[in-house]
Amino acid sequence: MHPVEVHVTNDERGRPMASVPPDVSAAHLAGSALSLSISHTEWVGVAAVSDAGPIGVDVERVTPQVPRSDGFVDIALTPAEQALRPDGVGTDQWVALIWTAKEAVAKAVGTGLKGRPRAFEVEALTDAEHHAGNQAENQPENQAAEAVGSQAELTLRVRDPEGRRWKVASTRDGDFVIAATIGHPDPSKPVRDPRSPHGGPTPDQYDGKDDHDH
């Protein structure tokens, strides 16, 4: 097919979607079942497309940014996520790593963060470059710390508001952290958050960033 035949629009929730005319999709069935996600920050834009299921991608620059004050960190990251930060990893780098993972999952879910970043919680991370295929919770913390510090590829486990767990691939390219999740979450271990009377994460009031990228 020709690029002009691929239309990029938005669904009712603002998420970008790719589509092709019926006569084109009849000849290219994969083109009728594509998931699309985009993100941008200063001077950089990223896009990802998949025919294997929901997809989410996000990019952030690792530099101090307003409102990345201590107050913003408390709003954006749960206490457990803050405690997960390895020694020697700066706050800006850690926030960028955790934030992009949250955003990627929120986009794959199709809702965006909706002003509640703590509803998507990073539970664990591991060095994917040297420990591919192993469970994140079984990796020593110092190995993950070395991976973060050396800009290696990482795998994060993120729990969404429904208790489903997603695997997120994260990498750093210069000053930028990029995270992506493709496919379906693991529904085998749904959990209920004890902080909420209804079992879901406590809603947040403000996440400090517009959710215009999905």
PDB file of N, CA and C in Angstrom, residues 29-119:
ATOM      1  N   LEU A  29      -4.855  -7.432   5.223  1.00  0.00           N
ATOM      2  CA  LEU A  29      -5.645  -7.633   6.438  1.00  0.00           C
ATOM      3  C   LEU A  29      -4.944  -7.103   7.683  1.00  0.00           C
ATOM      4  N   ALA A  30      -3.626  -7.193   7.724  1.00  0.00           N
ATOM      5  CA  ALA A  30      -2.900  -6.712   8.910  1.00  0.00           C
ATOM      6  C   ALA A  30      -3.095  -5.214   9.097  1.00  0.00           C
ATOM      7  N   GLY A  31      -3.306  -4.497   8.002  1.00  0.00           N
ATOM      8  CA  GLY A  31      -3.478  -3.050   8.091  1.00  0.00           C
ATOM      9  C   GLY A  31      -4.774  -2.634   8.747  1.00  0.00           C
ATOM     10  N   SER A  32      -5.714  -3.560   8.894  1.00  0.00           N
ATOM     11  CA  SER A  32      -6.997  -3.227   9.514  1.00  0.00           C
ATOM     12  C   SER A  32      -7.011  -3.522  11.003  1.00  0.00           C
ATOM     13  N   ALA A  33      -5.898  -4.016  11.542  1.00  0.00           N
ATOM     14  CA  ALA A  33      -5.855  -4.379  12.964  1.00  0.00           C
ATOM     15  C   ALA A  33      -4.591  -3.846  13.617  1.00  0.00           C
ATOM     16  N   LEU A  34      -4.296  -2.591  13.364  1.00  0.00           N
ATOM     17  CA  LEU A  34      -3.079  -1.995  13.903  1.00  0.00           C
ATOM     18  C   LEU A  34      -3.378  -1.150  15.137  1.00  0.00           C
ATOM     19  N   SER A  35      -2.507  -1.255  16.136  1.00  0.00           N
ATOM     20  CA  SER A  35      -2.564  -0.379  17.301  1.00  0.00           C
ATOM     21  C   SER A  35      -1.434   0.633  17.183  1.00  0.00           C
ATOM     22  N   LEU A  36      -1.737   1.887  17.473  1.00  0.00           N
ATOM     23  CA  LEU A  36      -0.783   2.969  17.284  1.00  0.00           C
ATOM     24  C   LEU A  36      -0.637   3.763  18.573  1.00  0.00           C
ATOM     25  N   SER A  37       0.575   4.191  18.867  1.00  0.00           N
ATOM     26  CA  SER A  37       0.815   5.057  20.017  1.00  0.00           C
ATOM     27  C   SER A  37       1.907   6.050  19.656  1.00  0.00           C
ATOM     28  N   ILE A  38       1.770   7.282  20.143  1.00  0.00           N
ATOM     29  CA  ILE A  38       2.751   8.326  19.861  1.00  0.00           C
ATOM     30  C   ILE A  38       3.079   9.077  21.144  1.00  0.00           C
ATOM     31  N   SER A  39       4.220   9.747  21.137  1.00  0.00           N
ATOM     32  CA  SER A  39       4.609  10.588  22.266  1.00  0.00           C
ATOM     33  C   SER A  39       5.629  11.597  21.784  1.00  0.00           C
ATOM     34  N   HIS A  40       5.721  12.710  22.480  1.00  0.00           N
ATOM     35  CA  HIS A  40       6.731  13.698  22.128  1.00  0.00           C
ATOM     36  C   HIS A  40       7.140  14.492  23.350  1.00  0.00           C
ATOM     37  N   THR A  41       8.348  14.993  23.288  1.00  0.00           N
ATOM     38  CA  THR A  41       8.870  15.925  24.267  1.00  0.00           C
ATOM     39  C   THR A  41       9.751  16.889  23.495  1.00  0.00           C
ATOM     40  N   GLU A  42      10.515  17.709  24.182  1.00  0.00           N
ATOM     41  CA  GLU A  42      11.284  18.734  23.496  1.00  0.00           C
ATOM     42  C   GLU A  42      12.214  18.131  22.443  1.00  0.00           C
ATOM     43  N   TRP A  43      11.994  18.478  21.183  1.00  0.00           N
ATOM     44  CA  TRP A  43      12.830  18.115  20.032  1.00  0.00           C
ATOM     45  C   TRP A  43      12.745  16.640  19.647  1.00  0.00           C
ATOM     46  N   VAL A  44      11.966  15.858  20.321  1.00  0.00           N
ATOM     47  CA  VAL A  44      11.923  14.430  20.023  1.00  0.00           C
ATOM     48  C   VAL A  44      10.479  13.939  19.963  1.00  0.00           C
ATOM     49  N   GLY A  45      10.191  13.134  18.964  1.00  0.00           N
ATOM     50  CA  GLY A  45       8.902  12.467  18.872  1.00  0.00           C
ATOM     51  C   GLY A  45       9.124  10.993  18.607  1.00  0.00           C
ATOM     52  N   VAL A  46       8.265  10.140  19.146  1.00  0.00           N
ATOM     53  CA  VAL A  46       8.362   8.705  18.916  1.00  0.00           C
ATOM     54  C   VAL A  46       6.987   8.164  18.555  1.00  0.00           C
ATOM     55  N   ALA A  47       6.979   7.089  17.777  1.00  0.00           N
ATOM     56  CA  ALA A  47       5.733   6.419  17.413  1.00  0.00           C
ATOM     57  C   ALA A  47       5.986   4.924  17.382  1.00  0.00           C
ATOM     58  N   ALA A  48       4.971   4.155  17.738  1.00  0.00           N
ATOM     59  CA  ALA A  48       5.069   2.702  17.704  1.00  0.00           C
ATOM     60  C   ALA A  48       3.760   2.138  17.174  1.00  0.00           C
ATOM     61  N   VAL A  49       3.855   1.088  16.411  1.00  0.00           N
ATOM     62  CA  VAL A  49       2.668   0.452  15.845  1.00  0.00           C
ATOM     63  C   VAL A  49       2.802  -1.053  15.997  1.00  0.00           C
ATOM     64  N   SER A  50       1.686  -1.735  16.210  1.00  0.00           N
ATOM     65  CA  SER A  50       1.716  -3.172  16.443  1.00  0.00           C
ATOM     66  C   SER A  50       0.447  -3.819  15.919  1.00  0.00           C
ATOM     67  N   ASP A  51       0.578  -5.051  15.449  1.00  0.00           N
ATOM     68  CA  ASP A  51      -0.603  -5.841  15.101  1.00  0.00           C
ATOM     69  C   ASP A  51      -0.789  -6.982  16.099  1.00  0.00           C
ATOM     70  N   ALA A  52      -0.076  -6.906  17.240  1.00  0.00           N
ATOM     71  CA  ALA A  52      -0.103  -7.978  18.239  1.00  0.00           C
ATOM     72  C   ALA A  52      -0.938  -7.630  19.464  1.00  0.00           C
ATOM     73  N   GLY A  53      -1.603  -6.483  19.443  1.00  0.00           N
ATOM     74  CA  GLY A  53      -2.407  -6.111  20.598  1.00  0.00           C
ATOM     75  C   GLY A  53      -2.194  -4.668  20.977  1.00  0.00           C
ATOM     76  N   PRO A  54      -2.751  -4.241  22.106  1.00  0.00           N
ATOM     77  CA  PRO A  54      -2.611  -2.849  22.550  1.00  0.00           C
ATOM     78  C   PRO A  54      -1.150  -2.456  22.685  1.00  0.00           C
ATOM     79  N   ILE A  55      -0.855  -1.204  22.404  1.00  0.00           N
ATOM     80  CA  ILE A  55       0.520  -0.727  22.461  1.00  0.00           C
ATOM     81  C   ILE A  55       0.550   0.656  23.102  1.00  0.00           C
ATOM     82  N   GLY A  56       1.606   0.952  23.813  1.00  0.00           N
ATOM     83  CA  GLY A  56       1.788   2.278  24.398  1.00  0.00           C
ATOM     84  C   GLY A  56       3.257   2.631  24.383  1.00  0.00           C
ATOM     85  N   VAL A  57       3.577   3.894  24.088  1.00  0.00           N
ATOM     86  CA  VAL A  57       4.958   4.343  24.060  1.00  0.00           C
ATOM     87  C   VAL A  57       5.038   5.735  24.668  1.00  0.00           C
ATOM     88  N   ASP A  58       6.137   6.032  25.329  1.00  0.00           N
ATOM     89  CA  ASP A  58       6.319   7.366  25.902  1.00  0.00           C
ATOM     90  C   ASP A  58       7.801   7.708  25.922  1.00  0.00           C
ATOM     91  N   VAL A  59       8.107   9.008  25.808  1.00  0.00           N
ATOM     92  CA  VAL A  59       9.487   9.480  25.843  1.00  0.00           C
ATOM     93  C   VAL A  59       9.559  10.691  26.759  1.00  0.00           C
ATOM     94  N   GLU A  60      10.610  10.766  27.558  1.00  0.00           N
ATOM     95  CA  GLU A  60      10.831  11.886  28.461  1.00  0.00           C
ATOM     96  C   GLU A  60      12.305  12.252  28.453  1.00  0.00           C
ATOM     97  N   ARG A  61      12.592  13.526  28.628  1.00  0.00           N
ATOM     98  CA  ARG A  61      13.968  13.991  28.743  1.00  0.00           C
ATOM     99  C   ARG A  61      14.393  13.941  30.208  1.00  0.00           C
ATOM    100  N   VAL A  62      15.604  13.479  30.469  1.00  0.00           N
ATOM    101  CA  VAL A  62      16.106  13.370  31.842  1.00  0.00           C
ATOM    102  C   VAL A  62      16.810  14.668  32.204  1.00  0.00           C
ATOM    103  N   THR A  63      16.043  15.673  32.549  1.00  0.00           N
ATOM    104  CA  THR A  63      16.563  16.950  33.025  1.00  0.00           C
ATOM    105  C   THR A  63      15.568  17.511  34.015  1.00  0.00           C
ATOM    106  N   PRO A  64      16.027  18.368  34.918  1.00  0.00           N
ATOM    107  CA  PRO A  64      15.074  18.990  35.853  1.00  0.00           C
ATOM    108  C   PRO A  64      14.032  19.787  35.082  1.00  0.00           C
ATOM    109  N   GLN A  65      12.773  19.546  35.382  1.00  0.00           N
ATOM    110  CA  GLN A  65      11.687  20.239  34.709  1.00  0.00           C
ATOM    111  C   GLN A  65      10.648  20.687  35.734  1.00  0.00           C
ATOM    112  N   VAL A  66      10.128  21.860  35.551  1.00  0.00           N
ATOM    113  CA  VAL A  66       9.010  22.312  36.375  1.00  0.00           C
ATOM    114  C   VAL A  66       7.793  21.486  35.945  1.00  0.00           C
ATOM    115  N   PRO A  67       6.985  20.967  36.888  1.00  0.00           N
ATOM    116  CA  PRO A  67       7.079  21.172  38.331  1.00  0.00           C
ATOM    117  C   PRO A  67       7.706  19.985  39.049  1.00  0.00           C
ATOM    118  N   ARG A  68       8.886  19.545  38.649  1.00  0.00           N
ATOM    119  CA  ARG A  68       9.501  18.385  39.284  1.00  0.00           C
ATOM    120  C   ARG A  68      10.122  18.742  40.622  1.00  0.00           C
ATOM    121  N   SER A  69       9.310  19.282  41.487  1.00  0.00           N
ATOM    122  CA  SER A  69       9.714  19.580  42.853  1.00  0.00           C
ATOM    123  C   SER A  69       9.448  18.339  43.697  1.00  0.00           C
ATOM    124  N   ASP A  70       9.805  18.419  44.971  1.00  0.00           N
ATOM    125  CA  ASP A  70       9.504  17.309  45.859  1.00  0.00           C
ATOM    126  C   ASP A  70       8.004  17.051  45.897  1.00  0.00           C
ATOM    127  N   GLY A  71       7.215  18.128  45.806  1.00  0.00           N
ATOM    128  CA  GLY A  71       5.768  17.960  45.811  1.00  0.00           C
ATOM    129  C   GLY A  71       5.283  17.198  44.603  1.00  0.00           C
ATOM    130  N   PHE A  72       5.863  17.468  43.446  1.00  0.00           N
ATOM    131  CA  PHE A  72       5.465  16.757  42.236  1.00  0.00           C
ATOM    132  C   PHE A  72       5.821  15.276  42.341  1.00  0.00           C
ATOM    133  N   VAL A  73       6.990  14.986  42.880  1.00  0.00           N
ATOM    134  CA  VAL A  73       7.395  13.591  43.032  1.00  0.00           C
ATOM    135  C   VAL A  73       6.394  12.845  43.903  1.00  0.00           C
ATOM    136  N   ASP A  74       5.930  13.476  44.979  1.00  0.00           N
ATOM    137  CA  ASP A  74       4.955  12.837  45.864  1.00  0.00           C
ATOM    138  C   ASP A  74       3.624  12.616  45.168  1.00  0.00           C
ATOM    139  N   ILE A  75       3.271  13.504  44.243  1.00  0.00           N
ATOM    140  CA  ILE A  75       2.018  13.361  43.500  1.00  0.00           C
ATOM    141  C   ILE A  75       2.131  12.269  42.443  1.00  0.00           C
ATOM    142  N   ALA A  76       3.262  12.224  41.756  1.00  0.00           N
ATOM    143  CA  ALA A  76       3.412  11.336  40.608  1.00  0.00           C
ATOM    144  C   ALA A  76       3.803   9.915  40.980  1.00  0.00           C
ATOM    145  N   LEU A  77       4.593   9.755  42.048  1.00  0.00           N
ATOM    146  CA  LEU A  77       5.105   8.445  42.430  1.00  0.00           C
ATOM    147  C   LEU A  77       4.548   8.015  43.779  1.00  0.00           C
ATOM    148  N   THR A  78       4.196   6.753  43.874  1.00  0.00           N
ATOM    149  CA  THR A  78       3.741   6.222  45.152  1.00  0.00           C
ATOM    150  C   THR A  78       4.938   6.094  46.093  1.00  0.00           C
ATOM    151  N   PRO A  79       4.691   5.992  47.404  1.00  0.00           N
ATOM    152  CA  PRO A  79       5.802   5.768  48.329  1.00  0.00           C
ATOM    153  C   PRO A  79       6.615   4.528  47.976  1.00  0.00           C
ATOM    154  N   ALA A  80       5.948   3.482  47.508  1.00  0.00           N
ATOM    155  CA  ALA A  80       6.663   2.258  47.145  1.00  0.00           C
ATOM    156  C   ALA A  80       7.576   2.498  45.947  1.00  0.00           C
ATOM    157  N   GLU A  81       7.117   3.292  44.988  1.00  0.00           N
ATOM    158  CA  GLU A  81       7.949   3.601  43.820  1.00  0.00           C
ATOM    159  C   GLU A  81       9.148   4.455  44.208  1.00  0.00           C
ATOM    160  N   GLN A  82       8.945   5.363  45.141  1.00  0.00           N
ATOM    161  CA  GLN A  82      10.063   6.181  45.603  1.00  0.00           C
ATOM    162  C   GLN A  82      11.081   5.318  46.360  1.00  0.00           C
ATOM    163  N   ALA A  83      10.590   4.355  47.132  1.00  0.00           N
ATOM    164  CA  ALA A  83      11.480   3.472  47.884  1.00  0.00           C
ATOM    165  C   ALA A  83      12.221   2.508  46.971  1.00  0.00           C
ATOM    166  N   LEU A  84      11.666   2.262  45.787  1.00  0.00           N
ATOM    167  CA  LEU A  84      12.279   1.339  44.835  1.00  0.00           C
ATOM    168  C   LEU A  84      13.509   1.939  44.162  1.00  0.00           C
ATOM    169  N   ARG A  85      13.689   3.256  44.247  1.00  0.00           N
ATOM    170  CA  ARG A  85      14.812   3.917  43.570  1.00  0.00           C
ATOM    171  C   ARG A  85      16.140   3.414  44.128  1.00  0.00           C
ATOM    172  N   PRO A  86      17.008   2.884  43.257  1.00  0.00           N
ATOM    173  CA  PRO A  86      18.307   2.375  43.731  1.00  0.00           C
ATOM    174  C   PRO A  86      19.218   3.509  44.185  1.00  0.00           C
ATOM    175  N   ASP A  87      20.122   3.209  45.095  1.00  0.00           N
ATOM    176  CA  ASP A  87      21.107   4.189  45.525  1.00  0.00           C
ATOM    177  C   ASP A  87      21.966   4.602  44.330  1.00  0.00           C
ATOM    178  N   GLY A  88      22.287   5.866  44.260  1.00  0.00           N
ATOM    179  CA  GLY A  88      23.119   6.353  43.174  1.00  0.00           C
ATOM    180  C   GLY A  88      22.357   6.778  41.943  1.00  0.00           C
ATOM    181  N   VAL A  89      21.052   6.569  41.920  1.00  0.00           N
ATOM    182  CA  VAL A  89      20.221   6.997  40.793  1.00  0.00           C
ATOM    183  C   VAL A  89      19.519   8.293  41.176  1.00  0.00           C
ATOM    184  N   GLY A  90      19.745   9.356  40.410  1.00  0.00           N
ATOM    185  CA  GLY A  90      19.180  10.652  40.726  1.00  0.00           C
ATOM    186  C   GLY A  90      17.674  10.699  40.581  1.00  0.00           C
ATOM    187  N   THR A  91      17.069  11.663  41.269  1.00  0.00           N
ATOM    188  CA  THR A  91      15.620  11.798  41.245  1.00  0.00           C
ATOM    189  C   THR A  91      15.092  12.036  39.837  1.00  0.00           C
ATOM    190  N   ASP A  92      15.742  12.918  39.060  1.00  0.00           N
ATOM    191  CA  ASP A  92      15.255  13.222  37.719  1.00  0.00           C
ATOM    192  C   ASP A  92      15.268  11.991  36.827  1.00  0.00           C
ATOM    193  N   GLN A  93      16.333  11.210  36.907  1.00  0.00           N
ATOM    194  CA  GLN A  93      16.404  10.003  36.102  1.00  0.00           C
ATOM    195  C   GLN A  93      15.352   8.996  36.534  1.00  0.00           C
ATOM    196  N   TRP A  94      15.154   8.868  37.837  1.00  0.00           N
ATOM    197  CA  TRP A  94      14.182   7.903  38.349  1.00  0.00           C
ATOM    198  C   TRP A  94      12.758   8.305  37.974  1.00  0.00           C
ATOM    199  N   VAL A  95      12.454   9.588  38.104  1.00  0.00           N
ATOM    200  CA  VAL A  95      11.114  10.056  37.744  1.00  0.00           C
ATOM    201  C   VAL A  95      10.850   9.815  36.260  1.00  0.00           C
ATOM    202  N   ALA A  96      11.843  10.106  35.415  1.00  0.00           N
ATOM    203  CA  ALA A  96      11.658   9.886  33.976  1.00  0.00           C
ATOM    204  C   ALA A  96      11.429   8.415  33.678  1.00  0.00           C
ATOM    205  N   LEU A  97      12.163   7.531  34.347  1.00  0.00           N
ATOM    206  CA  LEU A  97      12.024   6.097  34.129  1.00  0.00           C
ATOM    207  C   LEU A  97      10.639   5.599  34.545  1.00  0.00           C
ATOM    208  N   ILE A  98      10.216   5.993  35.737  1.00  0.00           N
ATOM    209  CA  ILE A  98       8.922   5.534  36.247  1.00  0.00           C
ATOM    210  C   ILE A  98       7.776   6.165  35.471  1.00  0.00           C
ATOM    211  N   TRP A  99       7.903   7.472  35.182  1.00  0.00           N
ATOM    212  CA  TRP A  99       6.821   8.182  34.494  1.00  0.00           C
ATOM    213  C   TRP A  99       6.562   7.606  33.116  1.00  0.00           C
ATOM    214  N   THR A 100       7.624   7.353  32.341  1.00  0.00           N
ATOM    215  CA  THR A 100       7.429   6.831  30.995  1.00  0.00           C
ATOM    216  C   THR A 100       6.779   5.451  31.029  1.00  0.00           C
ATOM    217  N   ALA A 101       7.121   4.638  32.021  1.00  0.00           N
ATOM    218  CA  ALA A 101       6.499   3.314  32.138  1.00  0.00           C
ATOM    219  C   ALA A 101       5.011   3.446  32.428  1.00  0.00           C
ATOM    220  N   LYS A 102       4.654   4.359  33.329  1.00  0.00           N
ATOM    221  CA  LYS A 102       3.245   4.593  33.639  1.00  0.00           C
ATOM    222  C   LYS A 102       2.490   5.061  32.396  1.00  0.00           C
ATOM    223  N   GLU A 103       3.078   6.035  31.695  1.00  0.00           N
ATOM    224  CA  GLU A 103       2.428   6.594  30.510  1.00  0.00           C
ATOM    225  C   GLU A 103       2.228   5.528  29.434  1.00  0.00           C
ATOM    226  N   ALA A 104       3.243   4.688  29.237  1.00  0.00           N
ATOM    227  CA  ALA A 104       3.133   3.655  28.215  1.00  0.00           C
ATOM    228  C   ALA A 104       1.954   2.723  28.495  1.00  0.00           C
ATOM    229  N   VAL A 105       1.821   2.300  29.742  1.00  0.00           N
ATOM    230  CA  VAL A 105       0.715   1.406  30.100  1.00  0.00           C
ATOM    231  C   VAL A 105      -0.623   2.130  29.996  1.00  0.00           C
ATOM    232  N   ALA A 106      -0.681   3.376  30.460  1.00  0.00           N
ATOM    233  CA  ALA A 106      -1.928   4.136  30.396  1.00  0.00           C
ATOM    234  C   ALA A 106      -2.396   4.303  28.959  1.00  0.00           C
ATOM    235  N   LYS A 107      -1.457   4.467  28.031  1.00  0.00           N
ATOM    236  CA  LYS A 107      -1.815   4.594  26.617  1.00  0.00           C
ATOM    237  C   LYS A 107      -2.267   3.257  26.052  1.00  0.00           C
ATOM    238  N   ALA A 108      -1.610   2.172  26.454  1.00  0.00           N
ATOM    239  CA  ALA A 108      -2.016   0.850  25.991  1.00  0.00           C
ATOM    240  C   ALA A 108      -3.415   0.502  26.505  1.00  0.00           C
ATOM    241  N   VAL A 109      -3.718   0.900  27.735  1.00  0.00           N
ATOM    242  CA  VAL A 109      -5.056   0.678  28.284  1.00  0.00           C
ATOM    243  C   VAL A 109      -6.086   1.478  27.501  1.00  0.00           C
ATOM    244  N   GLY A 110      -5.655   2.652  27.000  1.00  0.00           N
ATOM    245  CA  GLY A 110      -6.535   3.469  26.177  1.00  0.00           C
ATOM    246  C   GLY A 110      -7.145   4.649  26.886  1.00  0.00           C
ATOM    247  N   THR A 111      -6.751   4.884  28.130  1.00  0.00           N
ATOM    248  CA  THR A 111      -7.350   5.964  28.903  1.00  0.00           C
ATOM    249  C   THR A 111      -6.423   7.148  29.098  1.00  0.00           C
ATOM    250  N   GLY A 112      -5.106   6.935  29.010  1.00  0.00           N
ATOM    251  CA  GLY A 112      -4.173   7.949  29.462  1.00  0.00           C
ATOM    252  C   GLY A 112      -4.174   7.965  30.982  1.00  0.00           C
ATOM    253  N   LEU A 113      -3.323   8.770  31.558  1.00  0.00           N
ATOM    254  CA  LEU A 113      -3.239   8.817  33.024  1.00  0.00           C
ATOM    255  C   LEU A 113      -4.449   9.476  33.666  1.00  0.00           C
ATOM    256  N   LYS A 114      -5.110  10.386  32.947  1.00  0.00           N
ATOM    257  CA  LYS A 114      -6.328  11.047  33.452  1.00  0.00           C
ATOM    258  C   LYS A 114      -6.111  11.701  34.803  1.00  0.00           C
ATOM    259  N   GLY A 115      -4.922  12.288  34.999  1.00  0.00           N
ATOM    260  CA  GLY A 115      -4.674  13.006  36.243  1.00  0.00           C
ATOM    261  C   GLY A 115      -4.474  12.131  37.454  1.00  0.00           C
ATOM    262  N   ARG A 116      -4.193  10.857  37.260  1.00  0.00           N
ATOM    263  CA  ARG A 116      -4.018   9.944  38.394  1.00  0.00           C
ATOM    264  C   ARG A 116      -2.803   9.040  38.169  1.00  0.00           C
ATOM    265  N   PRO A 117      -1.615   9.603  38.148  1.00  0.00           N
ATOM    266  CA  PRO A 117      -0.427   8.798  37.843  1.00  0.00           C
ATOM    267  C   PRO A 117      -0.164   7.671  38.828  1.00  0.00           C
ATOM    268  N   ARG A 118      -0.570   7.848  40.083  1.00  0.00           N
ATOM    269  CA  ARG A 118      -0.297   6.796  41.058  1.00  0.00           C
ATOM    270  C   ARG A 118      -1.224   5.605  40.912  1.00  0.00           C
ATOM    271  N   ALA A 119      -2.262   5.728  40.081  1.00  0.00           N
ATOM    272  CA  ALA A 119      -3.140   4.591  39.823  1.00  0.00           C
ATOM    273  C   ALA A 119      -2.436   3.531  38.977  1.00  0.00           C
TER     274      ALA A 119
END
